XYZ file of C-alpha atoms in Angstrom:
540
model
C 30.375 88.827 118.948
C 26.625 88.128 118.577
C 24.737 87.984 115.369
C 27.546 86.948 113.092
C 25.620 84.222 111.342
C 22.543 86.398 110.905
C 24.635 89.229 109.546
C 26.364 87.008 106.976
C 23.011 85.542 105.848
C 21.790 89.116 105.452
C 24.884 89.951 103.477
C 24.391 86.939 101.158
C 20.675 87.899 100.793
C 21.740 91.408 99.920
C 24.153 90.110 97.340
C 21.379 87.979 95.798
C 19.019 90.968 95.895
C 21.583 93.166 94.129
C 22.235 90.558 91.494
C 18.552 89.950 90.629
C 17.842 93.663 90.577
C 16.629 94.710 94.062
C 19.283 97.166 95.198
C 16.843 98.977 97.516
C 16.329 95.774 99.554
C 20.037 95.288 99.826
C 20.654 98.872 100.969
C 17.848 98.710 103.518
C 19.168 95.481 105.044
C 22.717 96.891 105.160
C 21.697 100.254 106.640
C 19.803 98.576 109.450
C 22.586 96.189 110.356
C 25.232 98.892 110.021
C 23.434 101.304 112.350
C 23.218 98.689 115.006
C 26.934 97.919 114.710
C 27.945 101.616 114.794
C 25.872 102.300 117.890
C 27.175 99.173 119.634
C 30.775 100.103 119.024
C 30.638 103.676 120.287
C 31.864 102.764 123.706
C 34.804 100.758 122.313
C 35.662 103.692 120.031
C 35.674 106.113 122.947
C 37.882 103.760 124.933
C 40.435 103.577 122.132
C 40.651 107.374 121.899
C 41.272 107.471 125.705
C 43.915 104.855 125.495
C 45.698 106.683 122.622
C 45.640 109.909 124.597
C 47.079 108.149 127.624
C 49.840 106.552 125.598
C 50.689 109.898 123.994
C 51.017 111.435 127.444
C 53.204 108.555 128.637
C 55.313 108.704 125.433
C 55.990 112.366 126.153
C 54.633 113.604 122.835
C 51.915 116.267 122.863
C 50.288 118.186 120.037
C 52.841 120.290 118.208
C 55.877 118.660 119.891
C 57.756 115.954 117.999
C 60.583 113.690 118.898
C 64.098 114.328 117.680
C 64.465 113.649 114.008
C 60.706 113.516 113.276
C 60.408 117.167 112.272
C 62.480 116.803 109.134
C 60.693 113.670 108.129
C 57.292 115.300 108.655
C 58.249 118.235 106.494
C 59.321 115.901 103.763
C 56.242 113.733 103.846
C 53.947 116.817 104.235
C 54.962 117.965 100.815
C 54.101 114.725 99.113
C 50.595 115.909 98.321
C 48.537 119.082 98.411
C 45.238 118.544 100.211
C 42.151 119.178 98.149
C 39.663 119.273 101.044
C 38.137 122.604 102.134
C 39.593 124.380 105.160
C 38.932 122.436 108.353
C 37.828 119.220 106.495
C 39.303 115.787 106.865
C 42.158 116.491 104.402
C 43.905 118.658 106.981
C 46.899 117.272 109.007
C 44.832 117.706 112.179
C 42.376 115.050 111.128
C 41.956 112.620 114.021
C 39.755 109.927 112.591
C 40.344 106.139 112.374
C 41.933 104.416 109.486
C 41.340 100.704 109.658
C 43.822 98.361 107.981
C 42.416 94.844 107.431
C 45.510 92.571 107.446
C 44.845 89.341 109.429
C 48.383 88.096 108.983
C 50.313 91.293 109.814
C 53.156 89.429 111.579
C 54.025 87.272 108.592
C 57.083 89.280 107.691
C 56.660 89.193 103.857
C 56.429 91.816 101.114
C 52.733 92.380 101.822
C 53.544 93.267 105.384
C 56.183 95.747 104.229
C 53.452 97.471 102.291
C 51.191 97.559 105.407
C 53.803 99.105 107.709
C 55.062 101.583 105.130
C 51.479 102.678 104.471
C 50.838 103.176 108.159
C 54.166 105.044 108.466
C 53.075 107.368 105.633
C 49.654 108.014 107.323
C 51.246 108.730 110.645
C 53.652 111.230 109.191
C 51.036 113.039 107.088
C 48.099 112.978 109.552
C 49.743 112.963 112.949
C 46.510 112.730 114.975
C 44.970 109.935 112.916
C 44.597 106.585 114.626
C 45.752 103.572 112.573
C 43.946 100.440 113.545
C 45.274 97.042 112.364
C 42.832 94.183 112.429
C 44.922 91.065 112.939
C 44.550 87.455 113.849
C 47.969 87.313 115.454
C 46.464 86.999 118.905
C 49.700 85.769 120.532
C 51.813 88.843 119.619
C 51.473 92.051 121.586
C 52.165 95.558 120.209
C 55.720 95.780 121.488
C 56.659 92.428 119.927
C 55.030 93.389 116.708
C 56.822 96.688 116.445
C 60.168 95.099 117.383
C 59.663 92.654 114.513
C 58.736 95.421 112.104
C 61.879 97.330 112.966
C 64.126 94.222 112.796
C 62.684 92.915 109.560
C 61.889 96.098 107.662
C 63.735 98.917 109.428
C 60.414 100.815 109.618
C 59.884 102.842 112.845
C 56.303 103.585 113.755
C 54.744 105.834 116.423
C 53.206 103.425 118.973
C 50.527 105.599 120.646
C 48.461 106.186 117.452
C 48.791 102.530 116.320
C 46.141 100.176 117.696
C 45.805 96.446 117.237
C 42.424 94.812 117.274
C 42.838 91.022 117.675
C 40.433 88.812 115.794
C 39.546 85.298 116.880
C 38.003 83.967 113.703
C 41.014 83.949 111.391
C 40.635 80.234 110.894
C 37.798 81.077 108.460
C 40.319 82.473 105.915
C 42.799 79.588 106.046
C 42.822 77.373 102.977
C 43.127 74.271 105.176
C 39.609 75.064 106.419
C 38.099 74.380 103.021
C 39.275 71.166 101.355
C 36.681 71.850 98.635
C 35.627 75.125 97.040
C 38.588 76.865 98.684
C 38.346 80.179 96.899
C 34.661 80.599 97.764
C 35.127 79.314 101.252
C 37.970 81.710 101.974
C 36.065 84.637 100.493
C 32.988 84.030 102.568
C 35.217 83.368 105.558
C 36.845 86.786 104.990
C 33.308 88.222 105.504
C 33.083 86.393 108.885
C 36.498 87.847 109.911
C 35.578 91.329 108.629
C 32.308 91.296 110.486
C 34.218 90.569 113.712
C 36.491 93.555 112.895
C 33.691 95.864 112.115
C 31.622 94.751 115.096
C 34.613 95.592 117.369
C 35.266 98.974 115.761
C 33.887 100.523 112.605
C 36.617 102.861 111.243
C 36.179 106.157 109.283
C 38.215 104.614 106.345
C 38.531 100.936 105.756
C 41.561 99.625 103.821
C 42.276 96.027 102.884
C 45.986 95.324 102.279
C 45.767 91.486 101.852
C 43.372 90.957 98.937
C 40.078 90.280 100.765
C 37.688 92.093 98.403
C 34.656 90.377 99.969
C 35.624 92.076 103.267
C 35.382 95.478 101.635
C 32.078 94.596 100.041
C 30.681 93.731 103.489
C 31.984 97.053 104.879
C 30.287 98.996 102.106
C 27.069 96.995 102.527
C 27.003 97.848 106.306
C 28.429 101.363 106.128
C 27.856 103.033 102.762
C 29.421 106.273 103.951
C 32.749 104.691 104.890
C 35.249 104.934 102.067
C 36.945 101.703 101.219
C 40.311 100.979 99.497
C 42.002 97.812 98.276
C 45.774 97.382 97.770
C 45.851 94.297 95.638
C 48.987 92.210 95.544
C 47.490 89.416 93.445
C 43.930 88.992 92.118
C 42.040 86.156 93.876
C 41.092 84.875 90.376
C 42.464 85.868 87.010
C 42.285 84.965 83.330
C 45.719 83.508 83.653
C 44.430 81.065 86.359
C 41.599 79.946 84.021
C 44.101 79.467 81.238
C 46.380 77.391 83.490
C 43.742 74.643 83.654
C 44.581 73.566 80.135
C 46.899 70.670 79.437
C 50.475 71.756 80.067
C 49.306 74.894 81.766
C 51.745 76.595 84.262
C 51.316 76.988 87.982
C 49.872 74.813 90.740
C 46.702 74.083 88.744
C 48.444 73.351 85.439
C 46.394 70.730 83.509
C 43.627 70.478 86.135
C 40.900 71.223 83.527
C 40.763 67.764 82.129
C 37.620 65.564 82.205
C 34.276 66.207 84.017
C 36.029 67.248 87.209
C 38.115 69.771 85.280
C 35.031 71.131 83.490
C 33.267 71.626 86.837
C 36.339 73.366 88.205
C 36.420 75.732 85.239
C 32.677 76.569 85.637
C 33.134 77.091 89.402
C 36.101 79.412 88.760
C 34.169 81.375 86.118
C 31.181 81.873 88.504
C 33.583 82.908 91.271
C 35.097 85.427 88.883
C 31.681 87.047 88.503
C 31.243 87.182 92.271
C 34.762 88.593 92.647
C 33.990 91.313 90.051
C 30.832 92.230 92.033
C 32.857 92.582 95.237
C 35.573 94.666 93.469
C 32.874 96.929 92.051
C 32.011 98.223 95.522
C 35.574 99.454 96.299
C 36.079 103.250 96.175
C 39.875 103.239 95.647
C 41.924 100.511 94.067
C 45.681 100.249 94.079
C 47.586 97.518 92.172
C 51.140 96.574 93.056
C 52.224 96.143 89.464
C 51.115 96.741 85.857
C 50.372 92.984 85.620
C 47.949 93.161 88.594
C 46.477 96.389 87.283
C 45.712 94.816 83.881
C 43.919 91.868 85.470
C 41.968 94.100 87.842
C 40.893 96.250 84.895
C 39.537 93.132 83.077
C 37.731 91.926 86.168
C 36.626 94.992 88.118
C 36.419 97.934 85.644
C 32.890 97.213 84.390
C 31.433 96.548 87.854
C 33.092 99.793 89.246
C 31.773 101.841 86.338
C 28.218 100.584 86.884
C 28.448 101.742 90.505
C 29.789 105.152 89.631
C 33.290 104.561 90.907
C 35.261 107.228 88.944
C 38.762 106.817 90.300
C 41.113 104.854 88.092
C 42.824 101.668 89.207
C 46.334 103.015 90.094
C 49.686 101.294 90.082
C 51.348 101.923 93.411
C 54.587 100.002 93.409
C 55.462 98.471 96.840
C 58.055 100.233 98.919
C 61.612 98.882 98.844
C 64.457 100.121 100.886
C 66.367 101.142 97.772
C 68.130 104.174 99.283
C 69.211 102.229 102.390
C 70.547 99.350 100.264
C 72.425 101.761 97.966
C 73.971 103.443 100.976
C 75.021 100.246 102.797
C 75.998 98.029 99.882
C 78.796 99.146 97.625
C 78.716 98.236 93.892
C 82.105 98.900 92.338
C 85.083 97.121 90.983
C 86.607 96.994 94.444
C 83.459 95.475 96.092
C 83.508 92.561 93.563
C 86.173 90.946 95.706
C 83.604 90.524 98.460
C 81.104 88.783 96.272
C 80.679 84.991 96.459
C 79.481 82.819 93.536
C 76.217 82.248 95.441
C 72.558 82.334 94.403
C 70.081 84.092 96.761
C 66.321 83.455 96.799
C 64.348 85.741 99.116
C 60.738 84.538 99.418
C 58.269 83.285 101.973
C 58.198 79.439 102.047
C 54.918 79.214 100.254
C 54.101 76.546 97.646
C 53.562 79.077 94.744
C 57.160 80.379 95.243
C 58.407 77.152 93.631
C 61.484 76.626 95.790
C 61.731 73.022 94.674
C 62.221 73.943 91.060
C 64.960 76.369 92.050
C 66.702 73.681 94.085
C 66.496 71.240 91.198
C 67.792 73.841 88.682
C 70.697 74.565 91.130
C 71.475 70.887 91.381
C 71.641 70.681 87.647
C 73.975 73.671 87.520
C 76.343 71.989 89.982
C 76.398 68.826 87.799
C 76.848 70.682 84.533
C 80.474 71.852 85.050
C 83.295 71.788 87.569
C 83.340 75.564 87.152
C 80.368 75.811 89.507
C 81.773 73.575 92.245
C 82.049 76.556 94.622
C 78.541 77.828 93.932
C 76.031 77.890 96.782
C 72.300 78.442 97.130
C 70.789 80.519 99.983
C 67.047 80.286 100.671
C 65.920 83.150 102.889
C 62.323 83.680 103.937
C 59.736 83.837 106.692
C 57.967 80.758 108.102
C 54.446 81.744 108.881
C 53.052 78.539 110.361
C 53.445 74.700 110.570
C 52.635 74.284 106.813
C 55.561 76.478 105.851
C 57.812 74.699 108.412
C 56.801 71.382 106.742
C 57.773 72.802 103.349
C 61.183 73.814 104.710
C 61.724 70.310 105.931
C 60.746 68.833 102.559
C 63.143 71.120 100.771
C 65.892 69.991 103.113
C 65.089 66.425 102.176
C 65.164 67.293 98.484
C 68.566 68.905 98.795
C 69.748 65.775 100.606
C 68.381 63.498 97.846
C 70.001 65.655 95.182
C 73.322 65.478 97.105
C 73.612 69.222 97.511
C 72.687 69.484 101.242
C 76.139 70.936 102.055
C 75.770 73.869 99.640
C 72.124 74.836 100.245
C 71.623 77.154 103.211
C 68.253 77.932 104.836
C 67.777 81.266 106.571
C 64.385 81.221 108.209
C 62.799 84.445 109.615
C 65.986 86.324 109.034
C 66.362 89.864 110.389
C 67.044 92.895 108.282
C 70.816 92.711 109.011
C 70.668 89.062 107.858
C 69.105 90.224 104.570
C 71.707 92.982 104.141
C 74.561 90.585 104.745
C 73.356 88.104 102.142
C 72.567 90.832 99.560
C 76.083 92.214 100.106
C 77.857 88.818 99.609
C 75.784 86.939 96.981
C 76.137 87.407 93.232
C 72.820 86.259 91.674
C 69.190 86.828 92.946
C 66.481 84.383 92.023
C 62.703 84.422 91.756
C 61.077 81.173 90.610
C 57.335 82.043 90.988
C 55.017 81.934 87.951
C 53.105 85.178 87.633
C 54.701 86.777 90.732
C 52.494 89.846 91.277
C 55.409 92.197 91.785
C 58.580 90.935 93.547
C 59.906 93.166 96.264
C 62.816 90.750 96.704
C 63.805 91.202 93.074
C 63.973 95.012 93.589
C 66.168 94.387 96.635
C 68.437 92.243 94.370
C 68.729 95.079 91.942
C 69.236 97.827 94.559
C 72.013 95.658 96.080
C 73.611 95.088 92.701
C 72.787 91.337 92.268
C 72.129 89.948 88.819
C 68.513 88.716 88.786
C 67.286 85.457 87.246
C 63.471 85.597 87.417
C 60.460 83.778 86.073
C 59.501 85.018 82.606
C 56.079 86.251 83.743
C 54.246 88.693 86.018
C 55.766 91.789 87.647
C 59.448 90.669 87.542
C 59.178 90.471 83.784
C 56.983 93.473 83.058
C 58.045 96.020 85.640
C 61.380 95.128 87.321
C 63.936 93.113 85.274
C 63.639 95.329 82.255
C 66.223 96.946 80.029
C 68.081 100.142 80.872
C 69.410 102.114 77.961
C 68.702 99.111 75.762
C 70.821 96.815 77.847
C 69.591 93.893 80.092
C 69.500 94.098 83.914
C 69.057 90.327 84.447
C 67.658 87.167 82.852
C 64.220 85.582 82.378
C 63.493 81.836 82.479
C 60.401 79.550 82.569
C 61.521 75.908 83.116
C 64.012 74.359 85.445
C 66.371 73.872 82.375
C 66.102 77.540 81.437
C 66.868 78.550 85.025
C 69.923 76.333 85.027
C 71.173 77.832 81.787
C 70.453 81.482 83.091
C 72.309 80.667 86.314
C 75.295 79.555 84.281
C 75.266 82.621 82.090
C 74.926 85.045 85.001
C 77.928 83.371 86.809
C 80.063 83.261 83.629
C 79.946 86.913 82.632
C 83.307 88.725 82.376
C 84.208 91.054 85.255
C 83.449 94.128 83.210
C 80.063 92.740 81.959
C 79.178 91.684 85.493
C 79.805 95.113 87.025
C 78.061 96.926 84.174
C 74.937 94.777 84.642
C 74.996 95.330 88.445
C 75.133 99.090 87.920
C 72.288 99.043 85.436
C 70.174 96.984 87.886
C 70.766 99.517 90.625
C 69.782 102.348 88.401
C 66.580 100.470 87.524
C 65.702 99.964 91.087
C 65.479 103.720 91.818
C 61.875 103.684 90.478
C 60.736 101.714 93.596
C 61.809 103.860 96.573
C 59.927 104.094 99.852
C 59.440 107.849 99.157
C 57.775 107.144 95.757
C 55.369 104.717 97.477
C 54.530 107.222 100.253
C 53.676 109.938 97.728
C 51.323 107.701 95.824
C 49.810 106.157 99.024
C 49.089 109.636 100.514
C 47.472 110.763 97.255
C 45.133 107.810 97.375
C 44.289 108.352 101.048
C 43.564 112.046 100.296
C 40.952 110.926 97.788
C 39.310 108.736 100.405
C 39.302 111.458 103.024
C 37.673 113.753 100.519
C 34.966 111.120 99.974
C 34.497 110.904 103.778
C 34.249 114.671 103.972
C 31.690 114.788 101.256
C 29.578 112.044 102.844
C 29.681 113.821 106.251
C 28.689 117.151 104.596
C 25.616 115.462 103.122
């Protein structure tokens, strides 16, 4: 992968040129570098098409012939949107271009990965000849293993021949551990290193980031102005809430970090980074936010920069896909099913620091101490373990449970399969989310669809979009501190049988807004806009 340093220096020079008012210089540098990359990757692109054709032949599926059960699904997905491209243009189902998905941690098994695989599934069903390329750093996992995990964890079945993985070797440049200082800036510049490796290997016809690396999209637009770009944003890299958290008593991991000279410098650094982040976001053609909370922050950060660059498409809310229909079909919510419920709390979340598992464990310990009525209550922590840092956090949580004398009633389910998730959702009574400013909260929707009573942090997507009233009645509870969570746990577990069932049914009704079909409709509509942009650029 030659020239990576030179290209990044060029990108930074282009950024500087654009900021100081020399866009022509920036465009010239990018066009020259991009043309070289495109020519250099033509052989690899041809090889990928040959490999896809060979796999299609081996798979026994040829043009116009679909496997059993796929025909009905195709007809359903085909109706999600009406193509706006002229006859024969890229909006047609026969389009056979490359859609690149930039998702370096695609094997992580979290909510962000559900979005990735559901998006690819929608593209495969709508444009059957399109090739979906996933740029990933999971170099030790082959396609068969990856798809097996996708089916086990998310129950999403993809078509292997038209799905290609490009393995990246520079993922270390986006790890927070690589940058003890200036982490946000380091990771953002590191994402450009990773994106350059991806684009050097294969430049796609459409480039989509599904992890939040806005600077990767800016690099793509710098190198390939005609390639439409899209961002599915789970959480802004920087936000006004983050800046506000620096104050004394502020929430989150950086609460109170704005004190003194060091705090002042941190604030100024974050403010400067916010300007760079706005510049990067301004280059993106299509922007999707996973919640109204994320949309509002992106509007405040990116709207001005996008308008100055002539980006006319609005920032759209595209709620993540949740297996609402499957959960409703497999988990009964009725007076009879209440007998199978245990007085247990369930927290579905990756073992990341911002998920605040330790606060939930402490609140649960306080609940156990508060009354003998909760002596039978248990806590289940279910989530994926991505790497050694997550494994260390699980170990620390086990130690905390031991110190609080609740080890016997706290269960850890690491990297559980979809049947494991279904089993816990069927048996537990209360679903928990302890993260401050959770961007959306797929796990919370799963709680509701399964009929659990949710106790969530009084912020972000769970507050604004998910745990909301239905017909003027609550579907769960909000809390901010450990004490409030303890009180909310007690209230949720102390409702009368009739109140409990009524709240479960309201929660399930609320969850119907977040189906996989609703996601697919909105995703395909956004992809159609990108394909129309690509068609227009090709026509020129």
